[in-house]
Amino acid sequence: MSIRKQSDGKWLLDFYPEGKPKGKPSKRIRKTFSTKGEALAHQTYILDNIHVKPWLDGKEDRRKLRDLVIQWYDEHGVTLDDGEKRKNAMEFTCASMGEPTAHEFTSTMFSVYRKKRLSGELSRTTRVEKVSPRTVNLELAYFRAVFNELKRLGHWKNDNPLDLMRPFKSEESELIYLEGEAIKRLLEECSNSRNPNAYHVARICLATGARWSEAESLTKHQIAKNRISFFKTKGNRNRTVPISQEFYDSLPIPKKAGAVFSSCYSAFRKAVQRSEIELPDGQLSHVLRHTFASHFMMNGGNILVLQRVLGHTDIKMTMRYAHFAPDHLQEAIKLNPLEYKK
């Protein structure tokens, strides 16, 4: 029988696509799957494509999907700020799907993978089991980009296997920000941390709207008496944010050039836990940035100025904070049909 259940509960696909050999070599497929349905789907795929030979420069392309990911990274991804992060995510996906060849990789295979990611069956970390639709949408975008870029570079000559696959619709999550008492409590816990850098990095984020990684990686030459400059940012836009003399004097500026802070994100996470501040998944690193932007608008700030301070390339990103302005949509009070011309 070509598909059978094993003692560990998994299903083994074991068959010869071109029939059992009679005196001459014939390719044998042996592969395990979590469900019988997956095994049947893979067998059907193999049989449907048995006479289809994907040729590349006259030779059958036997590259693994992982090989394409690595080639993409070496020739393009290495130039991206999040290139290594993307590569690591895709290598996890390749391993989770059983290290398929590039030509075995299909939208059906990826669909099964993302279903397991959403259910928590496949997890990259122990801290987060079930991922959000936005996370698997990013993973879909990563692989699409790999095939598109390799095609542009002449390393892939077939269609993008994920071209017709649609991302999930995902609702915009509520942006959580901290009020005065929570800010005070969090900074106290940061100051009590074994890593003193957590306190200073947190204050920089609250004072400038910086991302945690931007503040944590600051070097001495980026901090001046009246400003902090951020380079190599997510939006590839350098920006400079003014600071007060008092704030500058409170920072631990080193005498020698180089990094101002050591890694302290773990200390910040523990400080948040001790502060008993509950945050939605994925908002820990940005909660201080959201807090800055929300208070900036509540205190009467200009949305265009906020866009420049945050370094957003698209005003739509900044508009998420517009409703915090004290006069936001106030015309609705006096221009509604019950009140107008009273």
Short mmCIF file of C-alpha atoms in Angstrom, two decimals:
data_model
loop_
_atom_site.label_atom_id
_atom_site.label_comp_id
_atom_site.label_asym_id
_atom_site.label_seq_id
_atom_site.Cartn_x
_atom_site.Cartn_y
_atom_site.Cartn_z
CA MET A 1 0.00 0.00 0.00
CA SER A 2 1.47 3.41 -0.98
CA ILE A 3 0.07 5.31 2.04
CA ARG A 4 0.00 3.79 5.50
CA LYS A 5 -0.25 4.97 9.08
CA GLN A 6 2.84 4.49 11.25
CA SER A 7 3.14 3.72 14.94
CA ASP A 8 3.88 7.36 15.78
CA GLY A 9 0.58 8.46 14.23
CA LYS A 10 2.11 9.99 11.10
CA TRP A 11 1.35 8.84 7.55
CA LEU A 12 4.03 7.40 5.27
CA LEU A 13 3.83 7.90 1.52
CA ASP A 14 5.91 5.15 -0.13
CA PHE A 15 5.50 4.53 -3.86
CA TYR A 16 7.16 4.50 -7.29
CA PRO A 17 5.60 7.22 -9.46
CA GLU A 18 6.53 5.40 -12.67
CA GLY A 19 5.67 1.94 -11.39
CA LYS A 20 7.72 -0.60 -9.45
CA PRO A 21 11.05 -1.23 -11.21
CA LYS A 22 11.63 -4.46 -13.14
CA GLY A 23 15.35 -4.74 -13.53
CA LYS A 24 15.99 -1.03 -14.09
CA PRO A 25 16.30 1.89 -11.66
CA SER A 26 13.13 3.81 -10.88
CA LYS A 27 12.59 6.77 -8.56
CA ARG A 28 11.00 5.91 -5.23
CA ILE A 29 9.16 8.47 -3.09
CA ARG A 30 9.22 8.01 0.70
CA LYS A 31 7.92 10.90 2.78
CA THR A 32 5.99 11.27 6.04
CA PHE A 33 3.05 13.62 6.67
CA SER A 34 0.95 14.64 9.65
CA THR A 35 -2.32 13.63 7.99
CA LYS A 36 -3.47 11.17 5.36
CA GLY A 37 -4.95 14.05 3.37
CA GLU A 38 -1.55 15.71 3.04
CA ALA A 39 0.01 12.44 1.87
CA LEU A 40 -2.72 11.96 -0.74
CA ALA A 41 -2.36 15.55 -1.93
CA HIS A 42 1.40 15.13 -2.35
CA GLN A 43 0.97 11.82 -4.20
CA THR A 44 -1.56 13.44 -6.54
CA TYR A 45 0.83 16.32 -7.17
CA ILE A 46 3.69 13.94 -8.03
CA LEU A 47 1.53 11.87 -10.40
CA ASP A 48 0.10 14.97 -12.10
CA ASN A 49 3.59 16.29 -12.77
CA ILE A 50 5.42 13.05 -13.51
CA HIS A 51 5.97 13.95 -17.15
CA VAL A 52 6.62 17.62 -16.51
CA LYS A 53 10.36 18.25 -16.48
CA PRO A 54 11.34 21.67 -15.14
CA TRP A 55 14.50 22.45 -17.05
CA LEU A 56 16.96 25.18 -16.26
CA ASP A 57 19.82 25.68 -18.75
CA GLY A 58 19.33 22.17 -20.04
CA LYS A 59 19.50 20.49 -16.64
CA GLU A 60 16.77 19.34 -14.31
CA ASP A 61 16.45 21.83 -11.45
CA ARG A 62 16.94 19.88 -8.22
CA ARG A 63 17.46 22.89 -5.95
CA LYS A 64 15.80 22.91 -2.57
CA LEU A 65 13.49 25.77 -1.69
CA ARG A 66 16.00 26.64 1.03
CA ASP A 67 18.70 27.02 -1.65
CA LEU A 68 16.60 29.69 -3.36
CA VAL A 69 16.11 31.50 -0.06
CA ILE A 70 19.86 31.54 0.56
CA GLN A 71 20.60 32.67 -3.00
CA TRP A 72 18.03 35.46 -2.66
CA TYR A 73 19.65 36.56 0.59
CA ASP A 74 23.20 36.48 -0.79
CA GLU A 75 22.33 38.46 -3.91
CA HIS A 76 19.61 40.79 -2.65
CA GLY A 77 18.30 40.24 0.87
CA VAL A 78 21.62 41.10 2.48
CA THR A 79 21.02 44.73 1.46
CA LEU A 80 17.68 44.93 3.30
CA ASP A 81 17.41 46.06 6.91
CA ASP A 82 15.25 43.04 7.71
CA GLY A 83 16.90 40.68 5.22
CA GLU A 84 18.33 38.31 7.82
CA LYS A 85 15.03 38.30 9.71
CA ARG A 86 13.24 37.29 6.51
CA LYS A 87 15.80 34.58 5.75
CA ASN A 88 15.46 33.07 9.22
CA ALA A 89 11.66 33.06 8.95
CA MET A 90 11.73 31.37 5.54
CA GLU A 91 14.27 28.76 6.63
CA PHE A 92 11.91 27.83 9.46
CA THR A 93 9.13 27.46 6.89
CA CYS A 94 11.29 25.26 4.67
CA ALA A 95 12.11 22.96 7.59
CA SER A 96 8.45 22.85 8.66
CA MET A 97 7.36 21.76 5.18
CA GLY A 98 9.92 18.95 5.02
CA GLU A 99 12.62 20.71 2.96
CA PRO A 100 10.82 20.55 -0.42
CA THR A 101 12.56 21.24 -3.70
CA ALA A 102 11.71 24.55 -5.33
CA HIS A 103 9.57 22.77 -7.93
CA GLU A 104 7.65 20.82 -5.30
CA PHE A 105 6.70 24.04 -3.54
CA THR A 106 3.10 25.03 -4.29
CA SER A 107 0.39 27.28 -2.92
CA THR A 108 -1.32 24.15 -1.57
CA MET A 109 1.79 23.25 0.40
CA PHE A 110 2.08 26.75 1.81
CA SER A 111 -1.64 26.81 2.63
CA VAL A 112 -1.25 23.69 4.79
CA TYR A 113 1.77 25.27 6.48
CA ARG A 114 0.04 28.54 7.33
CA LYS A 115 -3.00 26.67 8.68
CA LYS A 116 -0.67 24.96 11.16
CA ARG A 117 0.92 28.28 12.05
CA LEU A 118 -2.45 29.84 12.82
CA SER A 119 -3.53 26.86 14.94
CA GLY A 120 -0.28 26.83 16.94
CA GLU A 121 0.81 23.42 15.65
CA LEU A 122 3.96 25.04 14.26
CA SER A 123 5.69 27.66 16.40
CA ARG A 124 9.06 29.39 16.13
CA THR A 125 9.22 30.37 19.81
CA THR A 126 7.88 29.13 23.11
CA ARG A 127 6.58 32.62 23.97
CA VAL A 128 4.18 32.81 21.01
CA GLU A 129 2.31 29.74 19.79
CA LYS A 130 -0.59 30.87 17.63
CA VAL A 131 0.40 33.63 15.22
CA SER A 132 -1.85 36.29 13.73
CA PRO A 133 -3.04 36.39 10.10
CA ARG A 134 -0.73 39.37 9.65
CA THR A 135 2.29 37.20 10.50
CA VAL A 136 1.50 34.53 7.90
CA ASN A 137 0.71 37.29 5.40
CA LEU A 138 4.25 38.56 5.91
CA GLU A 139 5.65 35.06 5.38
CA LEU A 140 3.64 34.79 2.16
CA ALA A 141 5.04 38.14 1.02
CA TYR A 142 8.59 37.01 1.82
CA PHE A 143 8.38 33.95 -0.44
CA ARG A 144 6.66 35.86 -3.21
CA ALA A 145 9.48 38.37 -3.13
CA VAL A 146 12.09 35.60 -3.34
CA PHE A 147 10.67 34.15 -6.56
CA ASN A 148 10.05 37.59 -8.09
CA GLU A 149 13.58 38.78 -7.36
CA LEU A 150 15.27 35.56 -8.53
CA LYS A 151 13.24 35.78 -11.74
CA ARG A 152 14.49 39.33 -12.26
CA LEU A 153 18.03 38.12 -11.66
CA GLY A 154 17.64 35.22 -14.10
CA HIS A 155 17.84 32.46 -11.48
CA TRP A 156 14.20 31.32 -11.79
CA LYS A 157 12.43 30.79 -15.11
CA ASN A 158 9.03 29.43 -14.12
CA ASP A 159 5.99 31.21 -12.71
CA ASN A 160 5.88 32.34 -9.11
CA PRO A 161 4.11 29.42 -7.34
CA LEU A 162 2.38 31.83 -4.94
CA ASP A 163 1.19 34.37 -7.51
CA LEU A 164 -2.49 33.50 -7.16
CA MET A 165 -2.50 32.98 -3.40
CA ARG A 166 -4.40 35.69 -1.56
CA PRO A 167 -3.32 36.99 1.85
CA PHE A 168 -5.76 36.81 4.72
CA LYS A 169 -7.83 39.86 5.53
CA SER A 170 -6.70 41.14 8.89
CA GLU A 171 -8.33 43.81 10.99
CA GLU A 172 -6.14 46.65 12.20
CA SER A 173 -5.36 45.95 15.83
CA GLU A 174 -5.98 48.56 18.51
CA LEU A 175 -2.86 50.53 19.30
CA ILE A 176 -2.29 50.46 23.04
CA TYR A 177 -0.67 53.46 24.70
CA LEU A 178 0.23 54.12 28.33
CA GLU A 179 -1.29 56.76 30.60
CA GLY A 180 0.69 58.81 33.12
CA GLU A 181 0.50 56.39 36.06
CA ALA A 182 1.47 53.39 33.92
CA ILE A 183 4.40 55.33 32.42
CA LYS A 184 5.64 56.24 35.89
CA ARG A 185 5.30 52.65 37.11
CA LEU A 186 7.11 51.25 34.07
CA LEU A 187 10.02 53.69 34.32
CA GLU A 188 10.41 52.83 38.01
CA GLU A 189 10.62 49.14 37.15
CA CYS A 190 13.12 49.90 34.38
CA SER A 191 15.28 51.88 36.81
CA ASN A 192 15.20 48.93 39.22
CA SER A 193 16.35 46.56 36.50
CA ARG A 194 19.75 44.89 36.67
CA ASN A 195 20.41 46.43 33.26
CA PRO A 196 20.38 50.23 33.72
CA ASN A 197 20.24 50.77 29.96
CA ALA A 198 16.58 49.73 29.85
CA TYR A 199 15.60 52.88 31.77
CA HIS A 200 17.46 55.27 29.46
CA VAL A 201 16.35 53.57 26.23
CA ALA A 202 12.72 53.63 27.40
CA ARG A 203 12.96 57.37 28.15
CA ILE A 204 14.45 58.07 24.71
CA CYS A 205 11.54 56.22 23.07
CA LEU A 206 9.04 58.24 25.11
CA ALA A 207 10.78 61.54 24.36
CA THR A 208 11.37 61.05 20.63
CA GLY A 209 8.94 58.38 19.41
CA ALA A 210 11.86 56.17 18.41
CA ARG A 211 11.50 52.45 17.82
CA TRP A 212 13.15 50.39 20.55
CA SER A 213 15.81 49.07 18.17
CA GLU A 214 16.63 52.61 17.00
CA ALA A 215 17.13 53.92 20.53
CA GLU A 216 18.99 50.83 21.74
CA SER A 217 21.51 51.01 18.87
CA LEU A 218 22.38 54.71 19.24
CA THR A 219 26.03 55.69 19.06
CA LYS A 220 27.68 58.69 20.69
CA HIS A 221 27.83 60.80 17.52
CA GLN A 222 24.05 60.49 17.04
CA ILE A 223 23.31 62.35 20.29
CA ALA A 224 23.89 66.10 20.49
CA LYS A 225 22.92 68.69 23.10
CA ASN A 226 19.69 69.61 21.36
CA ARG A 227 18.86 66.63 19.16
CA ILE A 228 19.05 62.89 18.54
CA SER A 229 19.55 61.61 14.99
CA PHE A 230 18.38 58.21 13.78
CA PHE A 231 20.04 56.51 10.81
CA LYS A 232 19.34 53.29 8.88
CA THR A 233 15.74 53.31 10.01
CA LYS A 234 12.93 50.98 8.95
CA GLY A 235 11.64 53.46 6.38
CA ASN A 236 15.19 54.15 5.11
CA ARG A 237 14.78 57.78 6.12
CA ASN A 238 17.28 59.48 8.37
CA ARG A 239 15.59 61.80 10.83
CA THR A 240 16.54 64.13 13.65
CA VAL A 241 14.33 64.83 16.66
CA PRO A 242 14.98 67.74 19.05
CA ILE A 243 15.49 67.13 22.78
CA SER A 244 15.78 69.49 25.72
CA GLN A 245 19.05 70.35 27.43
CA GLU A 246 17.72 68.80 30.63
CA PHE A 247 16.97 65.54 28.85
CA TYR A 248 20.41 65.52 27.22
CA ASP A 249 22.10 66.04 30.58
CA SER A 250 20.27 63.00 31.99
CA LEU A 251 21.68 60.62 29.37
CA PRO A 252 24.76 58.46 30.10
CA ILE A 253 26.87 59.72 27.18
CA PRO A 254 30.16 57.75 27.01
CA LYS A 255 33.47 59.56 26.69
CA LYS A 256 34.62 57.38 23.80
CA ALA A 257 32.95 56.96 20.43
CA GLY A 258 30.79 53.92 19.85
CA ALA A 259 27.60 52.37 21.17
CA VAL A 260 25.87 54.16 24.04
CA PHE A 261 23.83 51.19 25.28
CA SER A 262 24.11 47.43 25.46
CA SER A 263 21.22 45.13 24.55
CA CYS A 264 18.41 45.62 27.08
CA TYR A 265 15.17 44.51 25.41
CA SER A 266 14.88 41.48 27.68
CA ALA A 267 15.20 43.74 30.73
CA PHE A 268 12.46 45.98 29.32
CA ARG A 269 10.14 43.02 28.76
CA LYS A 270 10.61 41.90 32.37
CA ALA A 271 9.98 45.45 33.59
CA VAL A 272 6.67 45.50 31.69
CA GLN A 273 5.71 42.21 33.34
CA ARG A 274 6.58 43.52 36.81
CA SER A 275 4.54 46.65 36.07
CA GLU A 276 1.54 44.39 35.39
CA ILE A 277 0.91 46.15 32.09
CA GLU A 278 -1.06 43.93 29.73
CA LEU A 279 -0.33 44.36 26.04
CA PRO A 280 -1.67 42.63 22.90
CA ASP A 281 0.70 40.22 21.16
CA GLY A 282 3.27 42.02 19.06
CA GLN A 283 2.99 45.45 20.69
CA LEU A 284 5.69 45.20 23.34
CA SER A 285 8.48 46.72 21.27
CA HIS A 286 6.28 49.55 19.96
CA VAL A 287 4.19 50.48 23.00
CA LEU A 288 6.46 53.41 23.90
CA ARG A 289 6.38 54.70 20.31
CA HIS A 290 2.57 54.47 20.32
CA THR A 291 2.52 56.23 23.69
CA PHE A 292 4.62 59.12 22.36
CA ALA A 293 2.45 59.53 19.24
CA SER A 294 -0.85 59.32 21.15
CA HIS A 295 0.16 61.91 23.75
CA PHE A 296 1.66 64.13 21.03
CA MET A 297 -1.74 64.35 19.34
CA MET A 298 -3.74 64.59 22.59
CA ASN A 299 -1.60 67.56 23.58
CA GLY A 300 -2.47 69.41 20.36
CA GLY A 301 0.35 68.29 18.05
CA ASN A 302 0.22 68.61 14.27
CA ILE A 303 -0.27 65.36 12.33
CA LEU A 304 2.25 66.36 9.63
CA VAL A 305 4.88 67.17 12.23
CA LEU A 306 4.20 63.80 13.86
CA GLN A 307 4.73 62.07 10.51
CA ARG A 308 8.20 63.62 10.25
CA VAL A 309 9.07 62.85 13.87
CA LEU A 310 8.08 59.19 13.48
CA GLY A 311 9.70 58.90 10.06
CA HIS A 312 6.61 57.51 8.32
CA THR A 313 6.91 57.45 4.53
CA ASP A 314 3.11 57.23 4.17
CA ILE A 315 0.79 59.65 5.97
CA LYS A 316 -1.75 56.81 6.26
CA MET A 317 0.43 55.25 8.95
CA THR A 318 0.42 58.48 10.93
CA MET A 319 -3.32 58.98 10.52
CA ARG A 320 -3.85 56.11 12.97
CA TYR A 321 -3.18 58.68 15.68
CA ALA A 322 -5.37 61.48 14.30
CA HIS A 323 -8.35 60.58 16.47
CA PHE A 324 -6.36 61.47 19.60
CA ALA A 325 -6.41 65.17 18.65
CA PRO A 326 -8.71 67.11 21.03
CA ASP A 327 -10.63 68.66 18.12
CA HIS A 328 -10.86 65.49 16.03
CA LEU A 329 -14.22 65.40 14.19
CA GLN A 330 -15.64 68.03 16.55
CA GLU A 331 -17.67 69.43 13.66
CA ALA A 332 -19.94 66.39 14.06
CA ILE A 333 -21.31 67.92 17.28
CA LYS A 334 -22.53 71.18 15.76
CA LEU A 335 -23.17 70.13 12.15
CA ASN A 336 -25.41 67.14 12.75
CA PRO A 337 -29.09 67.58 11.72
CA LEU A 338 -30.28 67.74 15.34
CA GLU A 339 -28.04 70.65 16.29
CA TYR A 340 -27.45 72.60 13.07
CA LYS A 341 -29.19 76.04 12.95
CA LYS A 342 -30.62 75.75 16.47
#
